[in-house]
PDB file of C-alpha atoms in Angstrom:
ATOM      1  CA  UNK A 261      47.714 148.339   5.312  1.00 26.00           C
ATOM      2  CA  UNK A 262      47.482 150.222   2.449  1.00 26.00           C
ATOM      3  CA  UNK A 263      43.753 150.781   0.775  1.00 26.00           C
ATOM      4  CA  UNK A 264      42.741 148.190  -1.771  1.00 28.00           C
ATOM      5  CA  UNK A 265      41.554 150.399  -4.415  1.00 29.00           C
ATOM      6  CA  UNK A 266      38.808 149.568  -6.893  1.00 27.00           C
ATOM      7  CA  UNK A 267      38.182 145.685  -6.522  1.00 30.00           C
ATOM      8  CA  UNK A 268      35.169 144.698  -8.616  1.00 28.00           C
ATOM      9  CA  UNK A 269      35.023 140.983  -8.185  1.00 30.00           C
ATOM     10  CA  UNK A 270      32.662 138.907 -10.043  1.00 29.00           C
ATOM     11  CA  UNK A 271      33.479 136.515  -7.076  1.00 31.00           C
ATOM     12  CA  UNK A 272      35.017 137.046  -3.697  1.00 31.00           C
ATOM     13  CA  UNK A 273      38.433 137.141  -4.392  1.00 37.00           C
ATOM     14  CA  UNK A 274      40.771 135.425  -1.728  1.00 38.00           C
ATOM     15  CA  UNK A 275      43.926 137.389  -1.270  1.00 39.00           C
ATOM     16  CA  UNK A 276      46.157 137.208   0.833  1.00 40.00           C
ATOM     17  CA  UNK A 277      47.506 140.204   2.994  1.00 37.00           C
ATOM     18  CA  UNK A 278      50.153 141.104   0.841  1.00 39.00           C
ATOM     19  CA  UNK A 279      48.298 140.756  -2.215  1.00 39.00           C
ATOM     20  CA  UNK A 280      45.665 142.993   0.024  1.00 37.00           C
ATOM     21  CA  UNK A 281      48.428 145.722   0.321  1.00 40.00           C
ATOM     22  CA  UNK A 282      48.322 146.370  -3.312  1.00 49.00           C
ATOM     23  CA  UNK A 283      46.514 148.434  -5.483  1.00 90.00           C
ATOM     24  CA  UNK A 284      44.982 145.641  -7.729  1.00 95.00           C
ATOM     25  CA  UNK A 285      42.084 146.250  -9.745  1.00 96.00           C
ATOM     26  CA  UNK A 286      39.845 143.253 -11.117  1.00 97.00           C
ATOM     27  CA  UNK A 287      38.667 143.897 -14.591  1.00 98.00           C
ATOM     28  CA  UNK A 288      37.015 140.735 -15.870  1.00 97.00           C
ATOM     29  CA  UNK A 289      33.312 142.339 -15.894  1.00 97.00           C
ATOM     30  CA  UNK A 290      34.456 145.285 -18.013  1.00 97.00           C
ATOM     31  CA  UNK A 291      36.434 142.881 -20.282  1.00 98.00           C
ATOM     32  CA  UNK A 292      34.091 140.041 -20.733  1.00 98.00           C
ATOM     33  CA  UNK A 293      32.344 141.217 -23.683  1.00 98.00           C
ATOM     34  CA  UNK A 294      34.511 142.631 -25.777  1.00 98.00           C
ATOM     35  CA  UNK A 295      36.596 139.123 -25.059  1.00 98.00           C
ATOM     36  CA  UNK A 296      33.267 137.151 -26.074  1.00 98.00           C
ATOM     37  CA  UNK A 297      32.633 139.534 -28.917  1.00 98.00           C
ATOM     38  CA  UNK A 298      36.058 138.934 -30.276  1.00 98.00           C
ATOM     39  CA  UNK A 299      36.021 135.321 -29.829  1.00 98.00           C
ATOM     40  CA  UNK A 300      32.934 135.033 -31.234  1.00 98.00           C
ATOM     41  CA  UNK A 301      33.889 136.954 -34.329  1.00 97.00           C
ATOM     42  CA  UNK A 302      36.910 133.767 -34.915  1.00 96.00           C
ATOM     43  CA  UNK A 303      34.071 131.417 -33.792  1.00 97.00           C
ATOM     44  CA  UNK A 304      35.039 130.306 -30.723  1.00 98.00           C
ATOM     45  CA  UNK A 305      32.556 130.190 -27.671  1.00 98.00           C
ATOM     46  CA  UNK A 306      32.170 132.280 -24.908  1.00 98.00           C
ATOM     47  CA  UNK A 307      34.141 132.662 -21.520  1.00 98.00           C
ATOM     48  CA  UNK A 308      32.969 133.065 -18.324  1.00 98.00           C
ATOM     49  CA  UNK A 309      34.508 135.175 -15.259  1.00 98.00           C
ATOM     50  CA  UNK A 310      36.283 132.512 -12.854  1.00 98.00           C
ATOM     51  CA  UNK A 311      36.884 133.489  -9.327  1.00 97.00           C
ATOM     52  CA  UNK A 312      39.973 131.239  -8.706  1.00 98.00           C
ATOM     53  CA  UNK A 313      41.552 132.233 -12.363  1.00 98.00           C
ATOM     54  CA  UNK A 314      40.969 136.230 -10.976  1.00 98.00           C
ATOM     55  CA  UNK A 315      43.029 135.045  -7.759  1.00 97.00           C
ATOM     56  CA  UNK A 316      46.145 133.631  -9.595  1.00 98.00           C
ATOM     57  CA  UNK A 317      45.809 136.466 -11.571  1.00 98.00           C
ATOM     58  CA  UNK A 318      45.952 138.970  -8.878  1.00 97.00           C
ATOM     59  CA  UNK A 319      48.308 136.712  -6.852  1.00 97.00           C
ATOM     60  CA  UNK A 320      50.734 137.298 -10.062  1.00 97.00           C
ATOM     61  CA  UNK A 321      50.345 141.228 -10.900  1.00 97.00           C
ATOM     62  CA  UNK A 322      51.023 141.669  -6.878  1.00 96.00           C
ATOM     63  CA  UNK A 323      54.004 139.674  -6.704  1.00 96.00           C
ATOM     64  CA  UNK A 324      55.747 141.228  -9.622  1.00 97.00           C
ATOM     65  CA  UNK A 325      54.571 144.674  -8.285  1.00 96.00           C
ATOM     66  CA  UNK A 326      56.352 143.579  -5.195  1.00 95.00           C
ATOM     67  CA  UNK A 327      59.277 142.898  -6.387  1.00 96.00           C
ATOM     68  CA  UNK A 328      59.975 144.535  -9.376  1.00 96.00           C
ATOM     69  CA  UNK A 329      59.847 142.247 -12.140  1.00 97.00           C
ATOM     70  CA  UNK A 330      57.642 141.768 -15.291  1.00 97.00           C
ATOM     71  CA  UNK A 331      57.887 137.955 -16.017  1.00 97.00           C
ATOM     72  CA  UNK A 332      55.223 134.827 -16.852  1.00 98.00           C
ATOM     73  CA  UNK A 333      57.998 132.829 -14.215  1.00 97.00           C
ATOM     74  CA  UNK A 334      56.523 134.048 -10.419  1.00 96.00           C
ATOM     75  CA  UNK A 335      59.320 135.614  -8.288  1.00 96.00           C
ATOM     76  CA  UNK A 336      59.274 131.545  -6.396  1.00 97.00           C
ATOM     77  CA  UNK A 337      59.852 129.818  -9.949  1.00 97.00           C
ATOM     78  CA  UNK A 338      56.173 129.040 -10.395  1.00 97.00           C
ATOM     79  CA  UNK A 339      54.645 128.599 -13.430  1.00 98.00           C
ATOM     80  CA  UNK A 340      51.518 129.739 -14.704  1.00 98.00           C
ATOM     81  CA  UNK A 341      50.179 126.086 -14.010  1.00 97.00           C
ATOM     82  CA  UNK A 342      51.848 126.222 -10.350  1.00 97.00           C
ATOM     83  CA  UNK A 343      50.001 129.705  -9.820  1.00 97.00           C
ATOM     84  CA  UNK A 344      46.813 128.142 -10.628  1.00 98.00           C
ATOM     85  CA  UNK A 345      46.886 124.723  -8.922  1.00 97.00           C
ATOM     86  CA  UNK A 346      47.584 126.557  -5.588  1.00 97.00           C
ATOM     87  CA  UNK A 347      44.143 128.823  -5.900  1.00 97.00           C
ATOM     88  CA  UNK A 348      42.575 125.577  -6.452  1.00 97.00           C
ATOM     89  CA  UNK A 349      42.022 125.384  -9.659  1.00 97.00           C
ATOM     90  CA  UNK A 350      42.538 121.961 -11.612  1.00 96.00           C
ATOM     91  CA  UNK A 351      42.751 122.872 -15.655  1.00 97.00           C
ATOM     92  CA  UNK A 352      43.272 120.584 -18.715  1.00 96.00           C
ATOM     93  CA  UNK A 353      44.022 124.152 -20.242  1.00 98.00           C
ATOM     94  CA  UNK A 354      45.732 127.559 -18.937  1.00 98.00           C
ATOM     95  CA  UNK A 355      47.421 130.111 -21.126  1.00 98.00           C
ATOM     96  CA  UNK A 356      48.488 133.586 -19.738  1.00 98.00           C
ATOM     97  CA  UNK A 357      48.783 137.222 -20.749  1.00 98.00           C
ATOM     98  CA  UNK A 358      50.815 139.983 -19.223  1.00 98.00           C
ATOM     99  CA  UNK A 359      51.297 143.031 -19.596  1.00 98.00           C
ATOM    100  CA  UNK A 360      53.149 146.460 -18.585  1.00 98.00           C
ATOM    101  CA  UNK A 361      52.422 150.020 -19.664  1.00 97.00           C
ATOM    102  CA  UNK A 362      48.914 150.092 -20.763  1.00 98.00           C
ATOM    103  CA  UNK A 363      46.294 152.675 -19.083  1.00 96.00           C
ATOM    104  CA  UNK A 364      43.570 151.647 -20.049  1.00 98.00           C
ATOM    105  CA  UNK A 365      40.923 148.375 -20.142  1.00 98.00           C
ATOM    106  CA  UNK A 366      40.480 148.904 -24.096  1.00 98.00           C
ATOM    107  CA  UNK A 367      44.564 149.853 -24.934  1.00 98.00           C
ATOM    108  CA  UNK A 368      45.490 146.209 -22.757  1.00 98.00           C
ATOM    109  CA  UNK A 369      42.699 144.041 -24.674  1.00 98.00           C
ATOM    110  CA  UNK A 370      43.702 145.716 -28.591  1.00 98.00           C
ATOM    111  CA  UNK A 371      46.851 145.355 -27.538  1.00 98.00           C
ATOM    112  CA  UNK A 372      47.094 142.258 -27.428  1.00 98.00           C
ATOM    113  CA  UNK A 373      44.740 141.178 -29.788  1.00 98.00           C
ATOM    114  CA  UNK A 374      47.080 142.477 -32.308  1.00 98.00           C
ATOM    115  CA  UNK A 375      50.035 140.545 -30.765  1.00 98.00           C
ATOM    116  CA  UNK A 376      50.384 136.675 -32.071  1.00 97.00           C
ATOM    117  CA  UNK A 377      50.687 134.689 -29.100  1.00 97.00           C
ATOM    118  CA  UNK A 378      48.585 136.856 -26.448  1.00 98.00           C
ATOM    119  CA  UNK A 379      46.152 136.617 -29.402  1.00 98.00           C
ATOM    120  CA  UNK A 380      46.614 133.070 -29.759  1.00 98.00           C
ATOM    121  CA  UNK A 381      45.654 132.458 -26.092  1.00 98.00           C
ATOM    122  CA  UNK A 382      42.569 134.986 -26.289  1.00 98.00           C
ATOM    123  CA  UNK A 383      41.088 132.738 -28.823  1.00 98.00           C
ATOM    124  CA  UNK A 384      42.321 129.757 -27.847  1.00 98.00           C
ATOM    125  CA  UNK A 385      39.526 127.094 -28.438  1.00 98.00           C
ATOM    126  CA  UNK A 386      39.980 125.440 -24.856  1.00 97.00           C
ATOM    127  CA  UNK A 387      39.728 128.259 -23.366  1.00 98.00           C
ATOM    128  CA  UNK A 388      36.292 128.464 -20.965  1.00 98.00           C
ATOM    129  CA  UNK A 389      37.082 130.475 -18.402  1.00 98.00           C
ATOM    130  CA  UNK A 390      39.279 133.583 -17.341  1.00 98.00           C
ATOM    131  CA  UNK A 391      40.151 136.266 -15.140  1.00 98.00           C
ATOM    132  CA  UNK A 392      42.146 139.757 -15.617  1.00 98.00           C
ATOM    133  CA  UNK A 393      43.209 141.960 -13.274  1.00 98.00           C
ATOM    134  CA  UNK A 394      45.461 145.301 -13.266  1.00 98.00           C
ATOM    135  CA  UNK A 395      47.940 145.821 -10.590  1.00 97.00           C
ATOM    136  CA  UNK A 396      49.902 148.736  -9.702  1.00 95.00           C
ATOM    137  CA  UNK A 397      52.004 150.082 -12.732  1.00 94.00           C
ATOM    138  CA  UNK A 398      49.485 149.974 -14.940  1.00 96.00           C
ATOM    139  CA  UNK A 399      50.538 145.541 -14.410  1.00 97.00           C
ATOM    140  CA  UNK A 400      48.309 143.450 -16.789  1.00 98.00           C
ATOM    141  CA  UNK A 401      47.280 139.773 -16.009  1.00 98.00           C
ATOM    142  CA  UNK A 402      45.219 137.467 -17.839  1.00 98.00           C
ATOM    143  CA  UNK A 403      44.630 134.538 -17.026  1.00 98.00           C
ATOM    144  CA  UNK A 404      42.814 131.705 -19.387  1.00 98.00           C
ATOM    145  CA  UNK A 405      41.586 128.449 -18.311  1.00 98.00           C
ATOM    146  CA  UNK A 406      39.805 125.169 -18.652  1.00 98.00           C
ATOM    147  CA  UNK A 407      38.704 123.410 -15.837  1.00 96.00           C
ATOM    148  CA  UNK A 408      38.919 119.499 -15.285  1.00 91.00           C
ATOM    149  CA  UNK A 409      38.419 117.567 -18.564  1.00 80.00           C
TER     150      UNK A 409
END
């Protein structure tokens, strides 16, 4: 099994033993406030690190690392919705990011704060919750979230 790299979970994260033979790297802590401090500047509230969001996330960025693809449909069909629901998580609101290319934290996050629809879901007043990671290939996922309602 190959090493897991630089996990820094705000939770434990559950992966499972593929997901544990990637290289995935969670990066909610480092992005957490600059997230609050741009939502804050369009006057939405704050989000908080989710454990289970960080899993789909990670779940995501290792499957497409897997297998090759760069896609908000899982290599199964499943949604973003799907991806959630099976780390346990039940949401009245989930939005996801992605992306490919990006090497660093702060290129990723200006990124797509300058792109309309990742943008959109950064800000999106629902939003409570979230969870980033980076998988191999420089592989970007962000997931947003609001639990129950």
């Amino acid at each position: 099994m190959k090493k897991l790299g630089h996990l820094l979970a705000a939770g434990l994260l559950f992966l499972s033993p593929m997901a544990l033979a990637q290289d995935l790297t969670d990066h909610g802590a480092g992005a957490r406030d600059w997230l609050n401090a741009f939502r804050d500047g369009q006057g939405r509230i704050g989000l908080v690190i989710s454990g289970r969001l960080t899993d789909a996330a990670a779940a995501h960025a290792g499957d497409m690392a897997r297998r090759g693809f760069f896609s908000h449909t899982g290599s199964d069909g499943s949604s973003i919705g799907d991806r959630v629901r099976a780390q346990g998580y039940g949401f009245c609101f989930v939005a996801e990011n992605i992306a490919k290319g990006q090497g660093s934290l702060e290129q990723v996050l200006a990124d797509w704060a300058n792109s309309t629809g990742h943008r959109r879901n950064m800000l999106a007043p629902e939003a409570r919750e979230f969870g980033l990671v980076r998988g191999p290939g420089n592989l970007w996922v962000m997931v947003l979230g609001r639990p129950g309602c």
